[in-house]
Short mmCIF file of N, CA and C in Angstrom, two decimals:
data_model
loop_
_atom_site.label_atom_id
_atom_site.label_comp_id
_atom_site.label_asym_id
_atom_site.label_seq_id
_atom_site.Cartn_x
_atom_site.Cartn_y
_atom_site.Cartn_z
N MET D 1 17.16 -53.80 15.66
CA MET D 1 16.70 -54.05 16.62
C MET D 1 15.83 -55.09 16.92
N ASN D 2 14.82 -55.51 16.50
CA ASN D 2 14.03 -57.43 16.40
C ASN D 2 15.79 -57.75 15.91
N LEU D 3 15.45 -58.00 15.11
CA LEU D 3 16.96 -58.19 14.31
C LEU D 3 17.65 -59.30 15.25
N LEU D 4 18.22 -58.31 15.73
CA LEU D 4 19.18 -58.43 16.52
C LEU D 4 19.29 -58.92 18.48
N ARG D 5 17.34 -58.96 18.53
CA ARG D 5 17.80 -59.27 19.70
C ARG D 5 17.26 -61.19 19.70
N THR D 6 16.02 -61.76 18.34
CA THR D 6 16.15 -62.76 17.75
C THR D 6 18.02 -63.32 17.49
N TYR D 7 18.41 -63.12 17.19
CA TYR D 7 20.32 -63.84 17.25
C TYR D 7 20.66 -63.72 18.41
N ARG D 8 19.79 -63.22 19.88
CA ARG D 8 21.37 -63.20 20.59
C ARG D 8 19.89 -65.08 21.91
N ASN D 9 18.21 -64.78 21.38
CA ASN D 9 18.10 -65.29 22.21
C ASN D 9 18.66 -66.82 21.48
N TRP D 10 18.82 -66.29 20.18
CA TRP D 10 19.10 -68.60 18.62
C TRP D 10 20.51 -68.37 19.81
N ARG D 11 21.27 -67.55 20.12
CA ARG D 11 22.43 -67.75 20.92
C ARG D 11 22.46 -68.36 22.24
N ALA D 12 22.51 -67.72 22.73
CA ALA D 12 21.43 -68.36 24.19
C ALA D 12 20.54 -69.60 24.63
N TYR D 13 19.83 -69.96 23.98
CA TYR D 13 19.41 -71.35 23.20
C TYR D 13 20.63 -72.69 23.33
N ARG D 14 21.13 -71.74 21.46
CA ARG D 14 22.22 -72.62 21.43
C ARG D 14 23.03 -72.46 22.62
N GLU D 15 24.17 -71.96 23.07
CA GLU D 15 24.72 -71.78 23.90
C GLU D 15 23.80 -73.62 25.44
N THR D 16 22.68 -73.01 25.71
CA THR D 16 22.36 -73.53 26.59
C THR D 16 22.08 -75.25 26.66
N VAL D 17 21.69 -74.92 25.61
CA VAL D 17 21.50 -76.57 24.10
C VAL D 17 22.96 -77.39 24.81
N ASN D 18 24.20 -76.79 23.97
CA ASN D 18 25.60 -77.16 23.86
C ASN D 18 25.68 -77.42 25.63
N GLU D 19 25.93 -76.53 26.14
CA GLU D 19 26.56 -76.64 27.80
C GLU D 19 25.49 -78.35 28.84
N LEU D 20 24.60 -78.20 28.77
CA LEU D 20 23.47 -79.62 29.25
C LEU D 20 23.92 -80.40 28.20
N GLY D 21 24.19 -80.78 26.60
CA GLY D 21 24.41 -81.33 25.89
C GLY D 21 26.37 -82.28 26.36
N ARG D 22 26.58 -81.31 27.32
CA ARG D 22 28.10 -81.57 27.58
C ARG D 22 28.26 -83.08 28.87
N LEU D 23 26.97 -82.42 29.51
CA LEU D 23 27.19 -82.83 30.81
C LEU D 23 26.81 -84.92 30.36
N SER D 24 27.38 -85.53 31.57
CA SER D 24 26.92 -87.35 31.66
C SER D 24 25.51 -87.24 31.76
N ASN D 25 25.32 -88.40 31.72
CA ASN D 25 23.39 -88.66 32.20
C ASN D 25 23.37 -88.63 34.00
N ARG D 26 24.28 -89.34 34.37
CA ARG D 26 24.70 -89.18 35.97
C ARG D 26 24.45 -86.85 35.91
N GLN D 27 24.23 -86.76 35.37
CA GLN D 27 25.32 -85.31 35.99
C GLN D 27 23.49 -84.16 35.82
N LEU D 28 23.16 -84.74 34.79
CA LEU D 28 21.37 -84.20 33.86
C LEU D 28 20.81 -85.05 35.29
N ALA D 29 20.85 -86.15 35.18
CA ALA D 29 19.58 -86.34 36.89
C ALA D 29 19.59 -85.90 37.20
N ASP D 30 21.16 -85.47 38.00
CA ASP D 30 21.56 -84.69 39.70
C ASP D 30 20.67 -83.54 39.87
N LEU D 31 21.14 -83.12 38.11
CA LEU D 31 20.03 -81.83 38.36
C LEU D 31 18.51 -81.74 38.22
N GLY D 32 18.00 -83.12 37.91
CA GLY D 32 16.48 -83.27 37.51
C GLY D 32 16.22 -83.55 36.17
N ILE D 33 17.14 -83.33 35.18
CA ILE D 33 16.41 -83.48 33.73
C ILE D 33 17.39 -84.34 33.30
N ASN D 34 16.12 -84.94 32.36
CA ASN D 34 16.94 -86.39 31.76
C ASN D 34 17.16 -85.16 29.81
N ARG D 35 17.87 -86.26 29.01
CA ARG D 35 18.57 -85.54 27.56
C ARG D 35 16.86 -85.44 26.84
N GLY D 36 15.76 -85.81 26.96
CA GLY D 36 14.90 -85.77 26.37
C GLY D 36 14.47 -83.87 27.27
N GLU D 37 14.60 -83.61 28.09
CA GLU D 37 13.86 -82.42 28.25
C GLU D 37 14.79 -80.72 27.87
N ILE D 38 16.04 -81.05 26.78
CA ILE D 38 16.80 -80.31 27.19
C ILE D 38 16.67 -78.92 26.03
N GLN D 39 16.15 -79.56 24.71
CA GLN D 39 15.76 -78.44 24.78
C GLN D 39 14.59 -77.74 25.07
N SER D 40 13.58 -78.32 26.00
CA SER D 40 12.66 -77.26 26.35
C SER D 40 12.70 -76.27 27.09
N ILE D 41 13.37 -77.33 27.85
CA ILE D 41 14.77 -76.24 29.53
C ILE D 41 15.41 -75.06 28.61
N ALA D 42 16.44 -75.78 27.17
CA ALA D 42 17.14 -73.70 26.76
C ALA D 42 15.91 -73.10 25.98
N ARG D 43 14.59 -73.56 25.66
CA ARG D 43 13.33 -72.44 25.06
C ARG D 43 12.91 -71.21 26.21
N ARG D 44 12.95 -71.80 27.59
CA ARG D 44 12.35 -71.34 28.87
C ARG D 44 13.85 -70.35 29.15
N ALA D 45 14.32 -70.38 28.89
CA ALA D 45 15.61 -69.84 29.23
C ALA D 45 15.40 -68.39 28.83
N ILE D 46 15.35 -68.35 27.62
CA ILE D 46 15.86 -67.29 26.90
C ILE D 46 14.41 -66.12 26.30
#
């Protein structure tokens, strides 16, 4: 069970990083995010 949960968390993290990474700097700024924060935001999302 723990392995499955870890995998799902990793997938959620990667999807969040990928989605935020596809946004332009302007779109990120509109959300109050800069590129350097993407990974930490993705970690908090899981």
